[in-house]
CSV table of C-alpha atoms and ligand atoms in Angstrom, one decimal:
chain,number,residue,atom,x,y,z
A,1,MET,CA,111.2,127.0,93.4
A,2,THR,CA,111.5,123.5,91.9
A,3,LYS,CA,108.5,121.3,91.1
A,4,PRO,CA,107.9,118.1,93.2
A,5,ILE,CA,109.5,115.1,91.6
A,6,ARG,CA,107.1,112.6,89.9
A,7,ILE,CA,107.1,109.2,91.5
A,8,ILE,CA,105.5,106.2,89.9
A,9,ALA,CA,105.6,103.4,92.5
A,10,GLY,CA,104.4,99.8,92.4
A,11,ASN,CA,103.6,98.0,95.6
A,12,TRP,CA,103.7,94.3,95.1
A,13,LYS,CA,102.6,93.4,98.6
A,14,MET,CA,103.1,89.6,99.2
A,15,ASN,CA,103.4,88.8,95.5
A,16,SER,CA,106.4,87.5,93.4
A,17,SER,CA,109.4,85.5,94.1
A,18,PRO,CA,113.0,86.7,93.4
A,19,SER,CA,113.1,84.8,90.1
A,20,GLU,CA,109.7,86.1,89.0
A,21,ALA,CA,110.9,89.6,89.9
A,22,VAL,CA,114.0,89.3,87.6
A,23,GLU,CA,111.7,88.0,84.8
A,24,TYR,CA,109.4,91.1,85.4
A,25,PHE,CA,112.2,93.6,85.0
A,26,ILE,CA,113.5,91.9,81.9
A,27,GLN,CA,110.0,92.2,80.4
A,28,ILE,CA,109.2,95.7,81.5
A,29,ALA,CA,112.6,96.9,80.2
A,30,SER,CA,111.5,95.9,76.7
A,31,LEU,CA,108.2,97.8,77.1
A,32,VAL,CA,109.2,101.2,78.6
A,33,GLN,CA,110.9,103.2,75.9
A,34,GLY,CA,113.4,105.8,77.1
A,35,GLN,CA,113.8,107.1,80.6
A,36,ASN,CA,112.3,110.2,81.9
A,37,LYS,CA,114.9,112.0,84.1
A,38,ASN,CA,112.2,113.9,86.1
A,39,GLN,CA,110.4,110.7,87.1
A,40,LYS,CA,111.4,108.1,89.7
A,41,GLN,CA,110.2,104.6,89.2
A,42,VAL,CA,110.2,102.4,92.3
A,43,ILE,CA,109.0,99.0,93.0
A,44,PHE,CA,108.3,97.7,96.6
A,45,PRO,CA,108.6,93.9,96.3
A,46,PRO,CA,108.4,91.5,99.2
A,47,THR,CA,111.6,91.8,101.2
A,48,TYR,CA,113.0,88.4,99.9
A,49,CYS,CA,113.2,90.0,96.5
A,50,LEU,CA,115.6,92.6,97.8
A,51,ASN,CA,118.8,91.0,96.5
A,52,SER,CA,121.5,91.9,94.1
A,53,ASP,CA,120.1,89.9,91.1
A,54,VAL,CA,116.8,91.6,91.4
A,55,LYS,CA,118.4,94.9,91.9
A,56,SER,CA,120.6,94.7,88.9
A,57,ALA,CA,117.6,93.6,86.7
A,58,ALA,CA,115.5,96.6,88.2
A,59,GLU,CA,118.3,99.0,87.5
A,60,LYS,CA,118.7,97.9,83.9
A,61,ALA,CA,115.0,98.6,83.5
A,62,GLY,CA,115.2,102.0,85.1
A,63,PHE,CA,113.7,101.1,88.5
A,64,GLU,CA,114.7,101.5,92.1
A,65,LEU,CA,113.7,99.0,94.8
A,66,GLY,CA,112.3,99.6,98.3
A,67,ALA,CA,111.0,97.9,101.3
A,68,GLN,CA,107.4,97.8,102.3
A,69,ASN,CA,108.1,98.7,105.8
A,70,VAL,CA,111.1,99.3,108.3
A,71,HIS,CA,111.5,99.0,112.0
A,72,TRP,CA,112.4,101.9,114.3
A,73,GLU,CA,115.4,100.2,115.9
A,74,GLU,CA,118.6,99.5,114.0
A,75,LYS,CA,118.8,96.0,115.4
A,76,GLY,CA,117.6,93.8,118.2
A,77,ALA,CA,115.0,91.4,119.3
A,78,PHE,CA,112.2,92.3,116.9
A,79,THR,CA,111.2,89.1,115.2
A,80,ALA,CA,110.2,89.5,111.5
A,81,GLU,CA,111.0,93.2,111.3
A,82,ASN,CA,113.6,94.8,109.0
A,83,SER,CA,116.3,97.4,109.8
A,84,ALA,CA,116.3,100.6,107.8
A,85,ALA,CA,120.0,101.1,108.4
A,86,VAL,CA,120.9,97.6,107.1
A,87,LEU,CA,118.6,97.9,104.1
A,88,ARG,CA,120.2,101.2,103.2
A,89,LYS,CA,123.7,99.7,103.7
A,90,ILE,CA,123.0,96.9,101.3
A,91,GLY,CA,121.6,99.3,98.7
A,92,PHE,CA,117.9,99.6,99.0
A,93,ASN,CA,117.1,103.2,99.4
A,94,TRP,CA,113.3,103.4,99.5
A,95,THR,CA,110.6,102.4,101.9
A,96,LEU,CA,106.9,102.6,102.3
A,97,ILE,CA,105.6,103.5,105.8
A,98,ALA,CA,102.2,103.0,107.3
A,99,HIS,CA,100.6,101.5,104.3
A,100,SER,CA,96.8,101.1,105.2
A,101,GLU,CA,97.2,97.3,105.2
A,102,ARG,CA,99.7,97.7,108.0
A,103,ARG,CA,97.3,100.1,109.8
A,104,GLN,CA,94.3,97.8,109.3
A,105,TYR,CA,95.8,94.3,109.8
A,106,PHE,CA,99.0,94.8,111.8
A,107,ALA,CA,98.1,97.5,114.3
A,108,GLU,CA,100.2,100.2,112.9
A,109,THR,CA,99.3,103.5,114.6
A,110,ASN,CA,100.3,107.1,113.9
A,111,GLU,CA,102.7,106.8,116.8
A,112,THR,CA,104.4,103.7,115.5
A,113,ALA,CA,104.5,105.1,111.9
A,114,ALA,CA,106.3,108.2,113.2
A,115,LYS,CA,108.9,106.1,114.9
A,116,ARG,CA,109.5,104.1,111.7
A,117,LEU,CA,109.7,107.4,109.7
A,118,LYS,CA,112.3,108.8,112.0
A,119,ALA,CA,114.5,105.7,111.6
A,120,ALA,CA,114.1,105.7,107.9
A,121,LEU,CA,115.1,109.3,107.6
A,122,LYS,CA,118.0,108.8,109.9
A,123,SER,CA,119.2,105.9,107.7
A,124,GLY,CA,119.1,108.1,104.6
A,125,MET,CA,116.3,106.2,102.9
A,126,ASN,CA,113.7,107.9,100.7
A,127,VAL,CA,110.2,107.4,102.1
A,128,ILE,CA,106.6,107.2,100.8
A,129,PHE,CA,104.5,107.8,104.0
A,130,CYS,CA,100.9,106.5,103.5
A,131,ILE,CA,97.7,108.0,104.8
A,132,GLY,CA,94.1,107.8,104.0
A,133,GLU,CA,90.6,107.6,105.4
A,134,THR,CA,88.3,104.6,105.6
A,135,LEU,CA,84.9,104.7,104.0
A,136,SER,CA,83.1,105.1,107.4
A,137,GLU,CA,85.4,107.9,108.3
A,138,ARG,CA,84.6,109.7,105.0
A,139,GLU,CA,80.9,109.1,105.3
A,140,SER,CA,80.8,110.4,108.9
A,141,GLY,CA,82.6,113.6,107.9
A,142,LYS,CA,85.8,112.7,109.6
A,143,MET,CA,88.0,112.6,106.6
A,144,PHE,CA,89.9,115.8,107.1
A,145,GLU,CA,90.4,115.2,110.8
A,146,VAL,CA,91.8,111.7,110.1
A,147,LEU,CA,94.0,113.0,107.3
A,148,LYS,CA,95.4,115.8,109.4
A,149,LYS,CA,96.3,113.6,112.3
A,150,GLN,CA,98.0,111.1,110.0
A,151,THR,CA,99.9,113.9,108.3
A,152,LEU,CA,100.9,115.6,111.5
A,153,ALA,CA,102.3,112.3,112.8
A,154,ALA,CA,104.8,112.5,110.0
A,155,LEU,CA,105.4,116.3,110.1
A,156,THR,CA,106.4,116.2,113.8
A,157,ILE,CA,109.3,114.0,112.8
A,158,ILE,CA,110.1,116.1,109.7
A,159,SER,CA,110.1,119.2,111.8
A,160,GLU,CA,112.7,117.7,114.2
A,161,SER,CA,115.0,116.6,111.4
A,162,LYS,CA,114.4,117.7,107.7
A,163,PRO,CA,115.4,115.2,105.0
A,164,GLN,CA,118.9,115.5,104.0
A,165,GLU,CA,120.0,117.1,100.7
A,166,GLY,CA,118.6,114.8,97.9
A,167,GLN,CA,116.7,112.5,100.3
A,168,ILE,CA,113.0,112.2,99.2
A,169,PHE,CA,110.1,112.4,101.7
A,170,SER,CA,106.8,112.0,100.0
A,171,ILE,CA,103.2,111.3,101.1
A,172,ALA,CA,100.8,108.8,99.4
A,173,TYR,CA,97.1,109.7,99.8
A,174,GLU,CA,95.4,106.3,99.6
A,175,PRO,CA,91.8,106.2,100.6
A,176,VAL,CA,91.3,102.8,102.2
A,177,TRP,CA,88.0,102.3,100.4
A,178,ALA,CA,89.7,102.6,97.0
A,179,ILE,CA,92.5,100.1,97.7
A,180,GLY,CA,92.1,96.8,95.9
A,181,THR,CA,88.4,97.5,95.4
A,182,GLY,CA,88.4,98.7,91.8
A,183,LYS,CA,86.8,102.0,93.2
A,184,THR,CA,89.2,104.8,92.4
A,185,ALA,CA,88.6,108.2,94.0
A,186,THR,CA,87.3,110.6,91.4
A,187,THR,CA,90.0,113.2,90.3
A,188,ALA,CA,88.1,115.8,92.2
A,189,GLN,CA,88.1,113.7,95.4
A,190,ALA,CA,91.9,113.1,95.0
A,191,VAL,CA,92.6,116.7,94.3
A,192,GLU,CA,90.6,117.9,97.3
A,193,ALA,CA,92.5,115.5,99.6
A,194,HIS,CA,95.8,116.4,98.1
A,195,SER,CA,95.2,120.2,98.5
A,196,PHE,CA,94.2,119.7,102.1
A,197,ILE,CA,97.4,117.7,102.7
A,198,ARG,CA,99.6,120.2,101.1
A,199,LYS,CA,97.9,123.0,103.0
A,200,THR,CA,98.6,121.2,106.3
A,201,VAL,CA,102.2,120.7,105.4
A,202,SER,CA,102.5,124.3,104.5
A,203,GLU,CA,101.1,125.4,107.8
A,204,ILE,CA,103.7,123.4,109.7
A,205,LEU,CA,106.7,123.4,107.5
A,206,GLY,CA,106.2,126.4,105.3
A,207,SER,CA,105.2,126.9,101.7
A,208,GLU,CA,108.5,126.1,100.1
A,209,PHE,CA,108.6,122.7,101.7
A,210,SER,CA,105.0,122.0,100.8
A,211,GLN,CA,105.3,123.2,97.2
A,212,ASN,CA,108.3,120.8,96.7
A,213,LEU,CA,106.6,117.9,98.3
A,214,SER,CA,105.5,115.0,96.1
A,215,ILE,CA,102.0,113.8,97.0
A,216,LEU,CA,101.0,110.5,95.3
A,217,TYR,CA,97.6,109.1,94.8
A,218,GLY,CA,97.0,105.4,95.4
A,219,GLY,CA,93.9,103.2,95.3
A,220,SER,CA,92.8,101.2,92.2
A,221,VAL,CA,95.1,103.1,89.8
A,222,THR,CA,95.0,101.5,86.4
A,223,ALA,CA,96.3,102.0,82.9
A,224,ASP,CA,93.0,103.7,82.1
A,225,ASN,CA,92.7,106.3,84.9
A,226,ALA,CA,96.4,107.0,85.6
A,227,LYS,CA,96.7,109.7,82.8
A,228,GLU,CA,93.9,111.8,84.1
A,229,LEU,CA,95.1,111.5,87.7
A,230,LEU,CA,98.7,112.4,86.8
A,231,SER,CA,97.6,115.4,84.7
A,232,GLN,CA,96.5,117.2,87.8
A,233,THR,CA,99.2,119.6,89.2
A,234,GLU,CA,98.2,118.5,92.8
A,235,ILE,CA,99.0,114.8,92.0
A,236,ASN,CA,102.7,114.2,91.7
A,237,GLY,CA,102.7,110.4,91.2
A,238,VAL,CA,100.9,107.2,91.9
A,239,LEU,CA,101.3,104.2,94.2
A,240,VAL,CA,99.9,101.3,92.4
A,241,GLY,CA,99.1,97.9,93.8
A,242,GLY,CA,97.4,95.3,91.6
A,243,ALA,CA,98.0,97.0,88.3
A,244,SER,CA,101.9,97.2,89.0
A,245,LEU,CA,102.0,93.3,88.9
A,246,LYS,CA,101.9,92.9,85.2
A,247,PRO,CA,104.7,94.5,83.1
A,248,GLU,CA,102.3,95.2,80.2
A,249,VAL,CA,100.0,97.2,82.4
A,250,PHE,CA,102.5,99.0,84.6
A,251,SER,CA,104.5,100.0,81.6
A,252,LYS,CA,101.4,101.8,80.2
A,253,ILE,CA,101.0,103.7,83.5
A,254,ILE,CA,104.7,104.7,83.3
A,255,SER,CA,104.4,105.9,79.8
B,301,PGA,P1,95.6,98.9,94.5
B,301,PGA,O1,96.5,99.0,95.8
B,301,PGA,O2,96.3,99.7,93.4
B,301,PGA,O3,95.6,97.4,94.2
B,301,PGA,O4,94.2,99.4,94.9
B,301,PGA,C1,97.2,100.3,96.1
B,301,PGA,C2,98.0,100.2,97.3
B,301,PGA,O5,97.7,99.3,98.1
B,301,PGA,O6,99.0,100.8,97.5
């Protein structure tokens, strides 16, 4: 049985222009020494940064690029959405799905997230599927119920069609109360949630699938707390927002 691949991902949200992105990769290339073959490094910039100039600068620095979302249809009358099939065709192989900001501000539901996941997997993209409870859900004792529902939305799709050979499906546990707030989950809280998610996956898809699944932690990850989080066997990577925007900070997390 192999170990889950480690994924260090940066979600730039609506920050950076294409030229700033190129500059970022030039800088970070000089800061990250040597490449770790067992680790994937992925940046999710705004869609307008997904072009060949940024891609080539990213590749030189050892990074792959991804979209922050994809639509469930390949094409059609869906203003402002992006097609997974087309992104994949033009060389962008990763996508986030159901980030909590999409759930909170743009009415993403477990149902629409599942549809997006299906399209992403069909296109051959690698996926980071985001889940996480709000503070009030945690405080009212609903955390496990919420995480289970969110996980099952993804697993229903995966049980219909497993990822292809070499295609990565991963889950990011991002407690909503920890995103952009400077409040990280404690290591124990993160491990508790990750173990629960892995158990849920194991019940539906079997232990081999769950043991190989990369589960990332996200929510106020910094250069100071990343090492401790990543030293837990349950935590197979991090999804980093604010701290991924500065090459000098993100390079520390990567190292
Ligand atoms: P943060 O964002 O690291 O700024 O908390 C994480 C995320 O939104 O993925």
